[in-house]
């Protein structure tokens, strides 16, 4: 059976982009067709300055929203990265396979490190090395597929490179995974800056629809979305990014083709109104289920505990094999006393 792994970093409140671009597909497709593991990658939230209480709060909220989006713990495994030690065990081994040059070419480091230097500071070492931890997240589980947006394909390519290199040097140990980007709404764009991704770490609230936004807040944000010069409603991602973003969101919510939808509108106002209502209706069941789960925190705790146990059982044999392959001596268990 195909194994799928993907994760969500708890660095901000989850957005419509997270849901349409990834979470809905996980719930509707991936957990039914594969052995699927979905992880709140909380260790990745520590690569930048952070408030510990906020990371803790967002980790629980993220896990709860994954369940609210339709992930079923009877069909898939939902857990927190920090609850499974195999992630960090394997990460160091892969650091011993990765190169400095590879790490410095990764996009997050290339973008953030120069900005910090200009301010007279320096980024954390973990920002440089976290792509290796991301590779460990994937390789520990023998994942065949990693459903990601196009902005994360670089990380999957690094994972593939490290898996191949390890296998060539030390013997076949890892499955070489492949990225599987979603076909529709792979990147939902910011409503105020339609050439930029709708990111959960972004602070420009008016351009971001959060999964827990009230319906009236959603409507206000969509109705105020930036469009383009002219009045014709046309689907053209390059020339008309604002309108194209609305059409893609409407298409993702309704299952219709964005280009076909464009022909049904002769004004931006009508398009915005229909898009707003479609988003409200798409989020309604997620928000209702989230309220139910928040009223029963022990259920979420139990799901995460059992999920970590299942994930550990899957990852440990692969990670132990990697330790042996690279030349590390296995721990010798205490002898059982004879009576």
Short mmCIF file of C-alpha atoms in Angstrom, two decimals:
data_model
loop_
_atom_site.label_atom_id
_atom_site.label_comp_id
_atom_site.label_asym_id
_atom_site.label_seq_id
_atom_site.Cartn_x
_atom_site.Cartn_y
_atom_site.Cartn_z
CA UNK A 1 0.00 0.00 0.00
CA UNK A 2 1.30 3.46 -0.89
CA UNK A 3 2.53 5.39 2.16
CA UNK A 4 1.93 9.13 2.35
CA UNK A 5 3.50 11.58 4.80
CA UNK A 6 2.93 15.30 5.21
CA UNK A 7 3.15 17.83 7.99
CA UNK A 8 1.98 21.26 9.12
CA UNK A 9 4.16 23.72 11.00
CA UNK A 10 2.42 25.47 13.94
CA UNK A 11 3.83 28.94 13.28
CA UNK A 12 0.49 30.65 12.68
CA UNK A 13 -3.24 30.10 12.45
CA UNK A 14 -4.20 27.76 9.61
CA UNK A 15 -5.64 29.44 6.55
CA UNK A 16 -7.98 28.79 3.66
CA UNK A 17 -4.84 28.15 1.62
CA UNK A 18 -3.76 25.35 3.98
CA UNK A 19 -7.20 23.77 3.71
CA UNK A 20 -7.81 24.03 -0.04
CA UNK A 21 -4.19 23.39 -0.94
CA UNK A 22 -3.57 20.40 1.29
CA UNK A 23 -5.81 19.44 4.21
CA UNK A 24 -8.99 18.80 2.27
CA UNK A 25 -7.18 16.49 -0.12
CA UNK A 26 -5.64 14.63 2.81
CA UNK A 27 -9.11 14.01 4.24
CA UNK A 28 -11.00 13.30 1.02
CA UNK A 29 -8.36 11.36 -0.91
CA UNK A 30 -5.08 10.45 0.76
CA UNK A 31 -6.29 8.83 3.98
CA UNK A 32 -8.62 6.56 1.99
CA UNK A 33 -6.17 5.38 -0.67
CA UNK A 34 -2.96 5.01 1.32
CA UNK A 35 -1.25 4.34 4.61
CA UNK A 36 -1.19 8.01 5.56
CA UNK A 37 0.63 9.85 8.34
CA UNK A 38 -0.03 13.52 9.11
CA UNK A 39 2.18 15.34 11.56
CA UNK A 40 2.22 18.66 13.39
CA UNK A 41 5.91 19.47 12.88
CA UNK A 42 6.33 21.49 16.05
CA UNK A 43 10.14 21.20 16.13
CA UNK A 44 10.28 23.24 12.93
CA UNK A 45 8.57 26.11 14.74
CA UNK A 46 11.69 26.58 16.87
CA UNK A 47 13.98 27.72 14.02
CA UNK A 48 13.06 31.39 14.60
CA UNK A 49 12.37 33.55 17.65
CA UNK A 50 9.13 32.30 19.16
CA UNK A 51 6.88 32.51 22.18
CA UNK A 52 6.83 29.03 23.79
CA UNK A 53 3.26 29.46 24.99
CA UNK A 54 2.13 30.40 21.48
CA UNK A 55 3.85 27.40 19.91
CA UNK A 56 2.16 25.15 22.46
CA UNK A 57 -1.23 26.73 21.81
CA UNK A 58 -0.89 26.62 18.03
CA UNK A 59 0.31 23.01 18.11
CA UNK A 60 -2.90 21.92 19.81
CA UNK A 61 -5.03 24.13 17.56
CA UNK A 62 -3.34 22.74 14.45
CA UNK A 63 -3.87 19.14 15.54
CA UNK A 64 -7.50 19.88 16.35
CA UNK A 65 -8.09 21.51 12.97
CA UNK A 66 -6.51 18.56 11.17
CA UNK A 67 -9.12 16.35 12.82
CA UNK A 68 -11.86 18.91 12.18
CA UNK A 69 -10.96 18.95 8.48
CA UNK A 70 -11.91 15.30 8.25
CA UNK A 71 -8.83 13.29 9.15
CA UNK A 72 -10.03 10.08 10.79
CA UNK A 73 -7.63 8.44 13.29
CA UNK A 74 -9.17 5.10 12.32
CA UNK A 75 -7.95 5.63 8.75
CA UNK A 76 -4.70 7.59 9.21
CA UNK A 77 -2.11 8.50 11.82
CA UNK A 78 -2.16 12.00 13.34
CA UNK A 79 0.61 12.95 15.77
CA UNK A 80 3.10 15.58 16.96
CA UNK A 81 6.65 15.43 15.63
CA UNK A 82 8.22 16.08 19.05
CA UNK A 83 6.43 13.03 20.48
CA UNK A 84 8.43 10.66 18.24
CA UNK A 85 12.19 10.65 18.96
CA UNK A 86 13.04 8.97 15.65
CA UNK A 87 12.76 12.31 13.85
CA UNK A 88 15.71 13.83 15.69
CA UNK A 89 17.66 10.56 15.80
CA UNK A 90 17.58 10.30 12.03
CA UNK A 91 18.12 14.01 11.44
CA UNK A 92 21.69 13.88 12.78
CA UNK A 93 22.58 10.92 10.58
CA UNK A 94 21.32 12.81 7.54
CA UNK A 95 23.32 15.89 8.57
CA UNK A 96 26.33 13.61 8.23
CA UNK A 97 25.29 12.95 4.62
CA UNK A 98 24.17 16.45 3.59
CA UNK A 99 26.60 19.20 2.55
CA UNK A 100 27.00 22.78 3.65
CA UNK A 101 26.40 23.99 0.10
CA UNK A 102 23.09 22.16 -0.15
CA UNK A 103 21.85 23.76 3.04
CA UNK A 104 22.85 27.28 2.03
CA UNK A 105 20.98 26.97 -1.25
CA UNK A 106 17.66 26.25 0.47
CA UNK A 107 15.21 29.07 -0.04
CA UNK A 108 14.32 29.88 3.59
CA UNK A 109 17.97 30.33 4.56
CA UNK A 110 18.79 32.29 1.41
CA UNK A 111 15.94 34.72 2.08
CA UNK A 112 16.17 35.15 5.86
CA UNK A 113 19.92 35.05 6.53
CA UNK A 114 20.78 38.18 4.45
CA UNK A 115 17.94 40.14 6.05
CA UNK A 116 19.22 39.29 9.52
CA UNK A 117 22.79 40.23 8.57
CA UNK A 118 21.58 43.61 7.30
CA UNK A 119 20.05 44.20 10.74
CA UNK A 120 23.31 43.23 12.40
CA UNK A 121 22.07 39.88 13.63
CA UNK A 122 22.28 36.25 12.67
CA UNK A 123 19.79 33.45 12.13
CA UNK A 124 19.68 30.35 14.26
CA UNK A 125 21.72 27.37 13.14
CA UNK A 126 18.49 25.35 13.04
CA UNK A 127 17.23 27.51 10.16
CA UNK A 128 20.20 26.28 8.13
CA UNK A 129 19.78 22.62 9.08
CA UNK A 130 16.00 22.22 9.38
CA UNK A 131 15.62 20.93 5.78
CA UNK A 132 17.55 17.87 6.95
CA UNK A 133 15.08 17.40 9.79
CA UNK A 134 12.31 17.70 7.19
CA UNK A 135 14.01 14.96 5.19
CA UNK A 136 14.18 12.81 8.33
CA UNK A 137 10.45 13.40 8.89
CA UNK A 138 9.77 11.83 5.51
CA UNK A 139 12.41 9.11 5.28
CA UNK A 140 11.78 7.69 8.75
CA UNK A 141 8.39 6.44 7.57
CA UNK A 142 9.38 5.04 4.20
CA UNK A 143 6.96 7.44 2.53
CA UNK A 144 6.34 6.94 -1.17
CA UNK A 145 4.52 10.25 -1.66
CA UNK A 146 4.71 13.67 -0.03
CA UNK A 147 1.72 15.86 -0.93
CA UNK A 148 3.09 19.42 -0.93
CA UNK A 149 2.57 22.76 -2.62
CA UNK A 150 5.04 23.94 -5.22
CA UNK A 151 6.87 26.08 -2.64
CA UNK A 152 7.91 22.90 -0.81
CA UNK A 153 9.10 20.80 -3.73
CA UNK A 154 12.70 21.94 -3.14
CA UNK A 155 12.63 20.21 0.24
CA UNK A 156 11.35 16.97 -1.26
CA UNK A 157 14.09 17.10 -3.89
CA UNK A 158 16.67 17.44 -1.10
CA UNK A 159 15.06 14.48 0.66
CA UNK A 160 15.35 12.41 -2.50
CA UNK A 161 19.01 13.40 -2.92
CA UNK A 162 19.87 12.47 0.66
CA UNK A 163 18.04 9.14 0.42
CA UNK A 164 19.84 8.19 -2.79
CA UNK A 165 23.22 9.27 -1.41
CA UNK A 166 22.74 7.34 1.84
CA UNK A 167 21.60 4.24 -0.04
CA UNK A 168 24.60 4.39 -2.36
CA UNK A 169 27.13 4.87 0.42
CA UNK A 170 25.77 2.59 3.12
CA UNK A 171 23.40 0.16 1.47
CA UNK A 172 19.75 0.40 0.58
CA UNK A 173 17.94 1.79 3.63
CA UNK A 174 15.42 4.41 2.52
CA UNK A 175 12.51 4.61 0.13
CA UNK A 176 13.09 7.50 -2.30
CA UNK A 177 9.89 9.58 -2.10
CA UNK A 178 8.25 11.80 -4.68
CA UNK A 179 6.35 15.07 -4.33
CA UNK A 180 2.68 14.98 -5.33
CA UNK A 181 1.38 18.56 -5.72
CA UNK A 182 -2.41 19.01 -5.75
CA UNK A 183 -3.97 19.72 -9.13
CA UNK A 184 -6.29 22.56 -8.09
CA UNK A 185 -5.60 25.51 -5.78
CA UNK A 186 -2.06 24.37 -5.06
CA UNK A 187 -1.32 27.94 -4.02
CA UNK A 188 -4.12 30.15 -2.73
CA UNK A 189 -2.84 33.70 -2.91
CA UNK A 190 -3.14 36.61 -0.50
CA UNK A 191 -6.34 38.57 -1.16
CA UNK A 192 -4.51 41.89 -0.78
CA UNK A 193 -1.31 40.80 -2.55
CA UNK A 194 -2.43 38.25 -5.17
CA UNK A 195 1.11 37.57 -6.34
CA UNK A 196 2.06 36.32 -2.85
CA UNK A 197 1.01 33.10 -1.17
CA UNK A 198 -1.66 33.19 1.55
CA UNK A 199 0.74 32.18 4.33
CA UNK A 200 -0.19 31.45 7.93
CA UNK A 201 2.95 33.22 9.18
CA UNK A 202 2.01 36.41 7.33
CA UNK A 203 0.74 39.28 9.48
CA UNK A 204 -1.30 41.01 6.76
CA UNK A 205 -4.64 39.88 8.20
CA UNK A 206 -6.99 41.51 5.66
CA UNK A 207 -5.52 39.39 2.88
CA UNK A 208 -5.73 36.08 4.74
CA UNK A 209 -8.81 34.00 5.43
CA UNK A 210 -8.20 31.92 8.54
CA UNK A 211 -10.04 28.65 9.05
CA UNK A 212 -11.60 29.96 12.25
CA UNK A 213 -12.66 33.37 10.90
CA UNK A 214 -16.32 34.16 11.55
CA UNK A 215 -18.53 34.18 8.41
CA UNK A 216 -18.94 37.97 8.40
CA UNK A 217 -15.16 38.37 8.68
CA UNK A 218 -14.69 36.03 5.72
CA UNK A 219 -17.20 37.99 3.65
CA UNK A 220 -15.56 41.30 4.48
CA UNK A 221 -12.09 40.05 3.54
CA UNK A 222 -13.23 38.56 0.23
CA UNK A 223 -15.31 41.58 -0.73
CA UNK A 224 -12.27 43.80 -0.15
CA UNK A 225 -9.95 41.58 -2.19
CA UNK A 226 -7.67 43.36 -4.64
CA UNK A 227 -8.68 42.83 -8.25
CA UNK A 228 -7.15 44.24 -11.43
CA UNK A 229 -7.52 47.17 -13.82
CA UNK A 230 -10.43 46.90 -16.21
CA UNK A 231 -13.86 45.37 -15.62
CA UNK A 232 -13.83 42.12 -17.61
CA UNK A 233 -13.74 38.94 -15.58
CA UNK A 234 -11.04 36.85 -17.25
CA UNK A 235 -8.94 33.98 -15.98
CA UNK A 236 -5.32 34.99 -16.58
CA UNK A 237 -2.90 34.20 -13.76
CA UNK A 238 -0.14 36.41 -15.20
CA UNK A 239 -2.06 39.46 -16.40
CA UNK A 240 -5.02 39.37 -13.94
CA UNK A 241 -3.69 37.78 -10.74
CA UNK A 242 -6.36 39.25 -8.45
CA UNK A 243 -9.31 37.99 -10.47
CA UNK A 244 -7.57 34.68 -11.18
CA UNK A 245 -7.08 34.14 -7.45
CA UNK A 246 -10.80 34.67 -6.76
CA UNK A 247 -11.74 32.32 -9.60
CA UNK A 248 -9.36 29.66 -8.33
CA UNK A 249 -10.72 29.94 -4.79
CA UNK A 250 -14.31 29.74 -6.08
CA UNK A 251 -13.36 26.81 -8.29
CA UNK A 252 -11.70 24.96 -5.43
CA UNK A 253 -14.71 25.49 -3.16
CA UNK A 254 -17.31 24.45 -5.77
CA UNK A 255 -15.40 21.91 -7.85
CA UNK A 256 -15.75 24.03 -11.00
CA UNK A 257 -13.09 24.99 -13.52
CA UNK A 258 -11.79 28.56 -12.89
CA UNK A 259 -11.60 29.40 -16.58
CA UNK A 260 -15.15 28.19 -17.18
CA UNK A 261 -16.39 30.16 -14.16
CA UNK A 262 -15.03 33.40 -15.59
CA UNK A 263 -17.55 33.29 -18.43
CA UNK A 264 -20.44 33.48 -15.98
CA UNK A 265 -19.55 36.89 -14.55
CA UNK A 266 -19.71 40.39 -15.93
CA UNK A 267 -18.62 42.21 -12.75
CA UNK A 268 -16.09 41.86 -9.98
CA UNK A 269 -18.76 42.45 -7.34
CA UNK A 270 -20.78 39.40 -8.30
CA UNK A 271 -17.66 37.25 -8.42
CA UNK A 272 -16.57 38.42 -4.98
CA UNK A 273 -20.01 37.81 -3.48
CA UNK A 274 -20.23 34.26 -4.81
CA UNK A 275 -16.65 33.53 -3.76
CA UNK A 276 -17.30 34.82 -0.25
CA UNK A 277 -20.40 32.64 0.17
CA UNK A 278 -18.61 29.61 -1.24
CA UNK A 279 -15.77 30.05 1.27
CA UNK A 280 -18.20 30.50 4.18
CA UNK A 281 -20.02 27.28 3.24
CA UNK A 282 -16.74 25.39 2.75
CA UNK A 283 -15.50 26.36 6.21
CA UNK A 284 -18.82 25.87 8.03
CA UNK A 285 -18.47 22.11 8.74
CA UNK A 286 -14.80 22.47 9.68
CA UNK A 287 -15.61 25.16 12.22
CA UNK A 288 -18.52 23.18 13.65
CA UNK A 289 -16.37 20.08 14.13
CA UNK A 290 -13.59 22.21 15.65
CA UNK A 291 -16.01 23.48 18.30
CA UNK A 292 -17.01 19.90 19.13
CA UNK A 293 -13.38 18.80 19.49
CA UNK A 294 -12.47 21.80 21.65
CA UNK A 295 -15.24 20.74 24.03
CA UNK A 296 -13.58 17.32 24.40
CA UNK A 297 -9.81 17.93 24.76
CA UNK A 298 -9.22 14.45 26.19
CA UNK A 299 -10.29 12.97 22.85
CA UNK A 300 -7.66 15.02 20.99
CA UNK A 301 -5.03 14.05 23.57
CA UNK A 302 -5.88 10.39 23.08
CA UNK A 303 -5.66 10.66 19.30
CA UNK A 304 -2.23 12.27 19.54
CA UNK A 305 -0.98 9.71 22.07
CA UNK A 306 -2.11 6.75 19.99
CA UNK A 307 -0.87 8.44 16.82
CA UNK A 308 2.62 8.87 18.29
CA UNK A 309 2.67 5.20 19.34
CA UNK A 310 1.72 4.09 15.82
CA UNK A 311 4.21 6.48 14.20
CA UNK A 312 7.01 5.31 16.48
CA UNK A 313 6.33 1.69 15.62
CA UNK A 314 6.58 2.50 11.90
CA UNK A 315 9.69 4.71 12.12
CA UNK A 316 11.87 2.85 14.60
CA UNK A 317 12.84 -0.14 12.41
CA UNK A 318 13.94 2.17 9.56
CA UNK A 319 15.89 4.49 11.84
CA UNK A 320 17.53 1.57 13.64
CA UNK A 321 18.51 0.16 10.24
CA UNK A 322 20.05 3.51 9.30
CA UNK A 323 22.09 3.52 12.52
CA UNK A 324 23.43 0.06 11.72
CA UNK A 325 24.11 0.89 8.08
CA UNK A 326 26.15 4.01 8.88
CA UNK A 327 28.34 2.08 11.33
CA UNK A 328 26.92 2.74 14.79
CA UNK A 329 26.97 -0.02 17.37
CA UNK A 330 23.50 -1.06 18.56
CA UNK A 331 22.71 -0.74 22.24
CA UNK A 332 23.17 -3.99 24.15
CA UNK A 333 20.11 -4.81 26.30
CA UNK A 334 20.52 -5.77 29.94
CA UNK A 335 20.82 -9.56 30.34
CA UNK A 336 17.77 -11.21 31.83
CA UNK A 337 18.73 -12.69 35.22
CA UNK A 338 18.43 -16.48 35.44
CA UNK A 339 16.46 -17.74 38.40
#
